[in-house]
PDB file of C-alpha atoms in Angstrom:
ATOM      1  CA  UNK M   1     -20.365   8.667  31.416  1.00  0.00           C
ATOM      2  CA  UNK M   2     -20.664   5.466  28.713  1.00  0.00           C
ATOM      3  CA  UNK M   3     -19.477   6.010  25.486  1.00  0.00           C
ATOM      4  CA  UNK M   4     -21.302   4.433  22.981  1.00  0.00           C
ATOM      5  CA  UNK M   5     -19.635   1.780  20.399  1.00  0.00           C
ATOM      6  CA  UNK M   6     -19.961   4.655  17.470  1.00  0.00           C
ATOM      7  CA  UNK M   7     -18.505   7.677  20.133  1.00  0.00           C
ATOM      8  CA  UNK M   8     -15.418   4.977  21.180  1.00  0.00           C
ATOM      9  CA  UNK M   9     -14.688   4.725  17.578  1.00  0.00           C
ATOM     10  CA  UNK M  10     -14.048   8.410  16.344  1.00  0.00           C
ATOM     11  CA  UNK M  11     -12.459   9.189  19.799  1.00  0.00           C
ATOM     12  CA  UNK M  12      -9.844   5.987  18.784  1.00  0.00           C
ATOM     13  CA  UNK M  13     -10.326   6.996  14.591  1.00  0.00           C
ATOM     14  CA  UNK M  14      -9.317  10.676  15.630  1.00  0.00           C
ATOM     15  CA  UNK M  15      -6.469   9.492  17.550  1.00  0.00           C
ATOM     16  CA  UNK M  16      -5.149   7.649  14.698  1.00  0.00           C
ATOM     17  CA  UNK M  17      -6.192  10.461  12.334  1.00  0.00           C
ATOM     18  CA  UNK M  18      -4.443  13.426  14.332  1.00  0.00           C
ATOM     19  CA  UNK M  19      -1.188  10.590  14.211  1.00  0.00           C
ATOM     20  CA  UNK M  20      -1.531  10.482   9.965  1.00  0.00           C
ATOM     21  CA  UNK M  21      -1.695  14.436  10.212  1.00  0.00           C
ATOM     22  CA  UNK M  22       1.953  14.805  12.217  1.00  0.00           C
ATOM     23  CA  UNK M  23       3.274  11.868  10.127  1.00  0.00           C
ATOM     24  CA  UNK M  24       6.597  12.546   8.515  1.00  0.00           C
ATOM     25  CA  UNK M  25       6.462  12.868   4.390  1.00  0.00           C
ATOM     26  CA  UNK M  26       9.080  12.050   1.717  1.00  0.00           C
ATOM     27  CA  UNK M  27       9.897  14.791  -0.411  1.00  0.00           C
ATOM     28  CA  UNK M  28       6.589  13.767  -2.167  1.00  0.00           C
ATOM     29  CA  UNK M  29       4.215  13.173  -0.441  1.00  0.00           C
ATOM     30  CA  UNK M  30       4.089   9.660   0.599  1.00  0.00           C
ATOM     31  CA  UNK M  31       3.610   8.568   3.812  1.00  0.00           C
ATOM     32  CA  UNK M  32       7.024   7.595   5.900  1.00  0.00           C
ATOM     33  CA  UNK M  33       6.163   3.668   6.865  1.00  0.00           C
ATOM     34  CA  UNK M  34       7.275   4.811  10.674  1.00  0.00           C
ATOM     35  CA  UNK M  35       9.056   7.131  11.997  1.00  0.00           C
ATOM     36  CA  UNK M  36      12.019   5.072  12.812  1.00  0.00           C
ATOM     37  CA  UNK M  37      12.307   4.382   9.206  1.00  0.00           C
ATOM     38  CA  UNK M  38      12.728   7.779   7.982  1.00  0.00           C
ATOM     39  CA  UNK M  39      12.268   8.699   4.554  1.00  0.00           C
ATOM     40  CA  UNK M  40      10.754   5.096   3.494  1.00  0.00           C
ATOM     41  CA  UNK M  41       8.106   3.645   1.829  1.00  0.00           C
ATOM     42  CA  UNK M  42       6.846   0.264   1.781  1.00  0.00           C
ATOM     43  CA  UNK M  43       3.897  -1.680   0.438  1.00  0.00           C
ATOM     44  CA  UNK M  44       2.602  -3.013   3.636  1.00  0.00           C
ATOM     45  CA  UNK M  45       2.604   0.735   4.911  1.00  0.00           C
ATOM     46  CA  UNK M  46       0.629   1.989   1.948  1.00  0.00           C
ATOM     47  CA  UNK M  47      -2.689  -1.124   3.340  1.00  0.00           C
ATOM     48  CA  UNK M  48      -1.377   0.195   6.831  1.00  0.00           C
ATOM     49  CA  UNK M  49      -2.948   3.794   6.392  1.00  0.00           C
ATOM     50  CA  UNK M  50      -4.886   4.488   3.210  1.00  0.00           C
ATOM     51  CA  UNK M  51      -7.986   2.363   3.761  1.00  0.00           C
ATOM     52  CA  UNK M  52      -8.801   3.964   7.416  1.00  0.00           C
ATOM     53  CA  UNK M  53      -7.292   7.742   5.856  1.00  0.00           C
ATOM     54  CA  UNK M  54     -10.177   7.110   3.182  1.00  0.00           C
ATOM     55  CA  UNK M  55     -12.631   6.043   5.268  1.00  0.00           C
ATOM     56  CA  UNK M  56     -12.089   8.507   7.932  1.00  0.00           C
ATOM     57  CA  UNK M  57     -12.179  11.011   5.563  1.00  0.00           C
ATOM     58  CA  UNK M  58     -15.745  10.034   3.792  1.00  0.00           C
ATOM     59  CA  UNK M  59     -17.175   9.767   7.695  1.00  0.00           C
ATOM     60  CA  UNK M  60     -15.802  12.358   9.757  1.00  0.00           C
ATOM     61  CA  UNK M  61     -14.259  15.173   7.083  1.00  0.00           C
ATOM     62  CA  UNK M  62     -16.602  15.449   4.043  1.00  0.00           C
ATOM     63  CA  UNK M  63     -13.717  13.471   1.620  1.00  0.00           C
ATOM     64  CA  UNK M  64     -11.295  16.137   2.325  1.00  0.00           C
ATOM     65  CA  UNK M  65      -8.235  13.467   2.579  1.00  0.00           C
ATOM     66  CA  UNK M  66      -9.069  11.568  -0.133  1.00  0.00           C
ATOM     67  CA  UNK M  67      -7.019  13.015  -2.666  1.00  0.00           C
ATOM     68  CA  UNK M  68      -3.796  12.190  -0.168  1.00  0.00           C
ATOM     69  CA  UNK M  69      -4.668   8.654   0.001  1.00  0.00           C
ATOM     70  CA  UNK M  70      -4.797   8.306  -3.707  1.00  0.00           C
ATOM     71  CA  UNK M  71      -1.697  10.040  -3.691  1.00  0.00           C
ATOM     72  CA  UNK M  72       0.030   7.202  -1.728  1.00  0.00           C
ATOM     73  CA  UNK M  73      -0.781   4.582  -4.316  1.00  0.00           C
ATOM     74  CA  UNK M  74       0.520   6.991  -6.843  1.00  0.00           C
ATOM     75  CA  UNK M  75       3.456   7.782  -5.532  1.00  0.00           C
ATOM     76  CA  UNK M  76       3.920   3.753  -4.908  1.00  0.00           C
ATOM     77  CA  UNK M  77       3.493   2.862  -8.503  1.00  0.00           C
ATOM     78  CA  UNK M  78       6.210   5.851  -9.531  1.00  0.00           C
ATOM     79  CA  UNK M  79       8.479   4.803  -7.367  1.00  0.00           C
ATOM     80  CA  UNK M  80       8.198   0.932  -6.329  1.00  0.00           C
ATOM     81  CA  UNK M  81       6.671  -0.604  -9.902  1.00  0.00           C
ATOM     82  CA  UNK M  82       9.281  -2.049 -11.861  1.00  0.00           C
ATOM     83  CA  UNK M  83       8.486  -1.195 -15.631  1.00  0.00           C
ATOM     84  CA  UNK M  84       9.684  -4.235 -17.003  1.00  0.00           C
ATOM     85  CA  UNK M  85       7.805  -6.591 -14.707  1.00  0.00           C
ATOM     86  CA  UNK M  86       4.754  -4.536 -13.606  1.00  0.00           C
ATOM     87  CA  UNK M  87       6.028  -6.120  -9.877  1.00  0.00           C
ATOM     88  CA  UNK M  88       6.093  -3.578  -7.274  1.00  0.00           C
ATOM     89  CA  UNK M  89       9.468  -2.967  -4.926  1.00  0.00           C
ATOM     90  CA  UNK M  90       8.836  -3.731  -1.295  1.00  0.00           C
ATOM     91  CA  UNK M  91      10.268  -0.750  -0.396  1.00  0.00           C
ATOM     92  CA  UNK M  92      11.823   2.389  -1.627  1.00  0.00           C
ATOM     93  CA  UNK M  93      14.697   4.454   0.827  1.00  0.00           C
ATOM     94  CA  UNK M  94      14.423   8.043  -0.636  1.00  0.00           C
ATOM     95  CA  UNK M  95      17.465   9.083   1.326  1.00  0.00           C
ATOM     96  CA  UNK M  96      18.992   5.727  -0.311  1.00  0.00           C
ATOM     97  CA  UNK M  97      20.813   5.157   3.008  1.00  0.00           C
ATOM     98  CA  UNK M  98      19.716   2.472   4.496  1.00  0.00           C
ATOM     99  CA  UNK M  99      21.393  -1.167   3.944  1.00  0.00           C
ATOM    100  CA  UNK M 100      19.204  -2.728   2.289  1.00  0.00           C
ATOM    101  CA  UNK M 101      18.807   0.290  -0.263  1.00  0.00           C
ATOM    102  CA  UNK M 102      19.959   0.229  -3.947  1.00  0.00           C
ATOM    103  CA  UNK M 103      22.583   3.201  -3.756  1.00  0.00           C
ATOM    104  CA  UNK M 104      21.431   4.152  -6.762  1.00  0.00           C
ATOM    105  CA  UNK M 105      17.591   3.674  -6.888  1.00  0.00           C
ATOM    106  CA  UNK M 106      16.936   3.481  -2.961  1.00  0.00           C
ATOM    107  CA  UNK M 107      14.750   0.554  -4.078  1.00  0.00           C
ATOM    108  CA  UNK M 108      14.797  -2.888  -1.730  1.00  0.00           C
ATOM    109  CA  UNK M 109      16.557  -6.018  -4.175  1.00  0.00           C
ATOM    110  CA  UNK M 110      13.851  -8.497  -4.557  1.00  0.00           C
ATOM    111  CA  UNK M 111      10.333  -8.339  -5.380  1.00  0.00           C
ATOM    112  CA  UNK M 112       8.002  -9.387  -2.393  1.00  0.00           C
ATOM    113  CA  UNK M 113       4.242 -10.971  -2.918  1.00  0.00           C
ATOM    114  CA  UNK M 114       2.985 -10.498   0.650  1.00  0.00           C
ATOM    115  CA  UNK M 115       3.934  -6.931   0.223  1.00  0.00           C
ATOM    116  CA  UNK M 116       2.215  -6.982  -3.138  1.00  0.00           C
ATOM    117  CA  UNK M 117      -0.343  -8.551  -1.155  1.00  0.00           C
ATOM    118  CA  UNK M 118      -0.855  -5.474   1.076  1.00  0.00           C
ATOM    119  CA  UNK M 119      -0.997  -3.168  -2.021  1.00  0.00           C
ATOM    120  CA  UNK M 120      -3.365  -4.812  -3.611  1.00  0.00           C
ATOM    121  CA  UNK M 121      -6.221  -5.469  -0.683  1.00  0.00           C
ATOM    122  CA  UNK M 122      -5.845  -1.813   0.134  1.00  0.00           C
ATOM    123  CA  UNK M 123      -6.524  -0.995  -3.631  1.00  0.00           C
ATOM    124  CA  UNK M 124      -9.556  -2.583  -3.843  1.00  0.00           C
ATOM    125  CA  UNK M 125     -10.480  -1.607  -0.641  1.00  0.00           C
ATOM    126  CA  UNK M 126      -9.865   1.800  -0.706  1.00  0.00           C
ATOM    127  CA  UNK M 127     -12.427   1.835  -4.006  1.00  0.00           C
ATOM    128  CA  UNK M 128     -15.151   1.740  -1.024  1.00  0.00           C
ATOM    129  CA  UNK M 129     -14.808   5.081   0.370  1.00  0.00           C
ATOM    130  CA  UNK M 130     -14.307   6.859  -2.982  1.00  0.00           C
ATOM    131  CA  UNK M 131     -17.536   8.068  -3.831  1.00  0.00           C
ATOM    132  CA  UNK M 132     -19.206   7.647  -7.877  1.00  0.00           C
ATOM    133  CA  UNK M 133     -19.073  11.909  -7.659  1.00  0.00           C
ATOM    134  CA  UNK M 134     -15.262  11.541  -7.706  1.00  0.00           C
ATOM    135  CA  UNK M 135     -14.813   9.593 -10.857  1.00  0.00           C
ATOM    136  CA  UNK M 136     -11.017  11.434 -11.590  1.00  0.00           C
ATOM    137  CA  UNK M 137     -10.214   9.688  -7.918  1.00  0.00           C
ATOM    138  CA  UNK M 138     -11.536   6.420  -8.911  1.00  0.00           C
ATOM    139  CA  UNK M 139     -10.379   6.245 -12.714  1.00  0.00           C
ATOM    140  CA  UNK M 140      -6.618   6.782 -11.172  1.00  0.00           C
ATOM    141  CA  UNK M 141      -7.283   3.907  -8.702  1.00  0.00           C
ATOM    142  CA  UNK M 142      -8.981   1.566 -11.306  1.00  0.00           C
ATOM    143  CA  UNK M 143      -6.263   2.428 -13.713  1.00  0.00           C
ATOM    144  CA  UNK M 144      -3.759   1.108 -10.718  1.00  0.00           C
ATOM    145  CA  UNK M 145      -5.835  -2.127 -10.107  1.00  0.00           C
ATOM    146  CA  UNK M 146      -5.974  -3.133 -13.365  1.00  0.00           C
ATOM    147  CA  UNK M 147      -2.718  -2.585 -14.318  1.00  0.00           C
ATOM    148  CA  UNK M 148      -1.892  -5.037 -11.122  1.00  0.00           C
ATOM    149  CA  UNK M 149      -4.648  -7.585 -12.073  1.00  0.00           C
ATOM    150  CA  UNK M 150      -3.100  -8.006 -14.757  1.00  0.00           C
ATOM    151  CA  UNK M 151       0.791  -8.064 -13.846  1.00  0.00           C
ATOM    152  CA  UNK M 152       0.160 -10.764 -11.158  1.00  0.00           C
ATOM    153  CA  UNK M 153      -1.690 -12.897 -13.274  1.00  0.00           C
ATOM    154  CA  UNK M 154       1.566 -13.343 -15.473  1.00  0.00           C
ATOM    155  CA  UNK M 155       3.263 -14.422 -12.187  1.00  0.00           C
ATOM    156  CA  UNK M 156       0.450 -16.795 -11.180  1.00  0.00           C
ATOM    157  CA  UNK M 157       1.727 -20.351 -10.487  1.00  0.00           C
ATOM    158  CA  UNK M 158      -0.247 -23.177 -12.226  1.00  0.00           C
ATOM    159  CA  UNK M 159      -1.398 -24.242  -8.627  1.00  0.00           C
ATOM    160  CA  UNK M 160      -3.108 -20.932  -8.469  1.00  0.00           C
ATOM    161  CA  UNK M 161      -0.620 -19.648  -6.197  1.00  0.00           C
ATOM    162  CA  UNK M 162       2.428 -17.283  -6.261  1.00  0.00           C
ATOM    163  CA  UNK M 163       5.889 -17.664  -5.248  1.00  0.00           C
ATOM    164  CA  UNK M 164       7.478 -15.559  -2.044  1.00  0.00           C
ATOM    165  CA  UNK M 165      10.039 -13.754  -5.272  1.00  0.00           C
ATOM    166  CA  UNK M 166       7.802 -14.209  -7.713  1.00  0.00           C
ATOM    167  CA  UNK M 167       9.553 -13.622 -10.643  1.00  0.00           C
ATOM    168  CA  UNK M 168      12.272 -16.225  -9.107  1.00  0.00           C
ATOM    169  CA  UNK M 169      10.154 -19.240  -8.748  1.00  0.00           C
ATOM    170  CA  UNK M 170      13.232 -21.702  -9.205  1.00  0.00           C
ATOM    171  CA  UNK M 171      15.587 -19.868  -6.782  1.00  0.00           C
ATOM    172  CA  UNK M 172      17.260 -21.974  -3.524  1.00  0.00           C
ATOM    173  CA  UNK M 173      14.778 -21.197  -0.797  1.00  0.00           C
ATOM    174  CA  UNK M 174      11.738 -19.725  -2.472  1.00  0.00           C
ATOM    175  CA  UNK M 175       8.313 -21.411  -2.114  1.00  0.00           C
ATOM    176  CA  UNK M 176       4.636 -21.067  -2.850  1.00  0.00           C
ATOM    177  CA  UNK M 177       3.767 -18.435  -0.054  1.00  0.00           C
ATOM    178  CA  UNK M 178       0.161 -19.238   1.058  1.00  0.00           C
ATOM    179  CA  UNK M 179      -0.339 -15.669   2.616  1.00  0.00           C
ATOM    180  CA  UNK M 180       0.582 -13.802  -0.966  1.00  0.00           C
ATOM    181  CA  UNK M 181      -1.917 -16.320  -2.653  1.00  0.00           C
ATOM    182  CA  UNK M 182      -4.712 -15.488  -0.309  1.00  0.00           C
ATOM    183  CA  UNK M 183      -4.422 -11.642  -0.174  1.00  0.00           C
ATOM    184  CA  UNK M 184      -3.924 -11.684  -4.580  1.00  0.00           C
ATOM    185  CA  UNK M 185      -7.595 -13.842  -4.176  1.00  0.00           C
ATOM    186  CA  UNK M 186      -9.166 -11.507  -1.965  1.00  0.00           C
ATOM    187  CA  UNK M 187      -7.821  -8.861  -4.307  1.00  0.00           C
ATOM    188  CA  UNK M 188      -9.495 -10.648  -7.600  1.00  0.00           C
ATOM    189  CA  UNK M 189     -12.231 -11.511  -5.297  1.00  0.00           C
ATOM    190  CA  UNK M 190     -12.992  -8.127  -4.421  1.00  0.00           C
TER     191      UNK M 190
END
C-alpha cells in the first residue's frame, strides 16, 4: 500500500505529536528543551515545538493544544524577559543546577539574538494557526510580539543589524551576527 503525501504527513506529525504529549514539563508548564536537559527552557526550544503543536492542533485536534502553545511563550516572557531591557534570557535552569545557571535566578548570563531570533519567528508564526474565534489566544500573543517589536528595535544597529550580545555591542569578540538580523527581518516582515 502507497501512502499518499497528506497520509505520510500525519503518520510523521502524530509521531512528533505523541513525542510533545510524553515530553517532560517544568513545574509550569513549559516544555523541557530535551530530555537530557532536564528542567530547562530555551528560546530556540520554544520555535522548536510551538509552531507544529499549533498547527497540529488546528488540523488534526479541533485547537485543543492551542492554549499549551501559548502557554510556552508565556511562560518564556515570565521567566527569560529581562524587565529592564525587554531582552529575553537564552535559557532558564529551573532546578538552577546546571553550570551555566545563575544560582540564584537559573537564568543563562548573556543575552543571545539568534535565540531571540527563534522566539520571535515562532511568534509570528504561531499567529497562523490561531484562529480570529480565539481572540483571548491571539491578544496574549500580539501583546508578546509587540512588546518584542519594540524591544529589539532599541537594540537595532544603524546598519540594520544586531549584535550576537546585543546590549554589549562594544564587548571583545562580539559582532554583527547576520543570522539574528535575518530571523528579527523575517519577524518584522511577517
Amino acid at each position: 500500500y502507497q501512502y499518499t503525501g497528506e497520509e505520510r504527513y500525519k503518520i510523521a506529525a502524530g509521531h512528533l505529536r505523541q513525542q510533545l504529549k510524553n515530553h517532560p514539563k517544568t513545574s509550569n508548564g513549559a516544555y523541557w528543551h530535551k530530555k537530557k536537559y532536564p528542567h530547562q527552557l530555551w528560546l530556540d526550544g520554544v520555535y522548536m515545538g510551538m509552531p507544529f503543536l499549533a498547527e497540529y492542533s488546528s488540523l488534526f485536534e479541533n485547537g485543543a493544544s492551542l492554549d499549551d502553545a501559548v502557554h510556552e511563550f508565556e511562560v518564556s516572557r515570565q521567566y527569560l524577559r529581562d524587565e529592564k531591557t525587554g531582552l529575553y534570557f537564552h535559557g532558564w535552569d529551573e532546578s538552577k543546577s546546571i553550570e551555566w545557571a545563575d544560582k540564584q535566578t537559573g537564568l543563562s548570563q548573556e543575552f543571545w539574538s539568534r535565540g531571540m531570533g527563534w522566539l520571535s519567528m515562532a511568534s509570528v508564526d504561531i499567529m497562523d494557526f490561531i484562529p480570529e474565534s480565539r481572540p483571548d489566544l491571539r491578544s496574549k500573543m500580539l501583546k508578546i510580539i509587540n512588546e518584542l517589536a519594540a524591544d529589539l528595535a532599541s537594540f537595532q544597529h544603524e546598519s540594520g543589524t544586531w549584535y550576537q550580545v546585543p546590549n554589549k555591542p562594544n564587548a571583545p569578540g562580539n559582532y554583527l551576527e547576520s543570522s539574528a538580523s535575518s530571523m528579527f527581518t523575517y519577524f518584522y516582515a511577517k
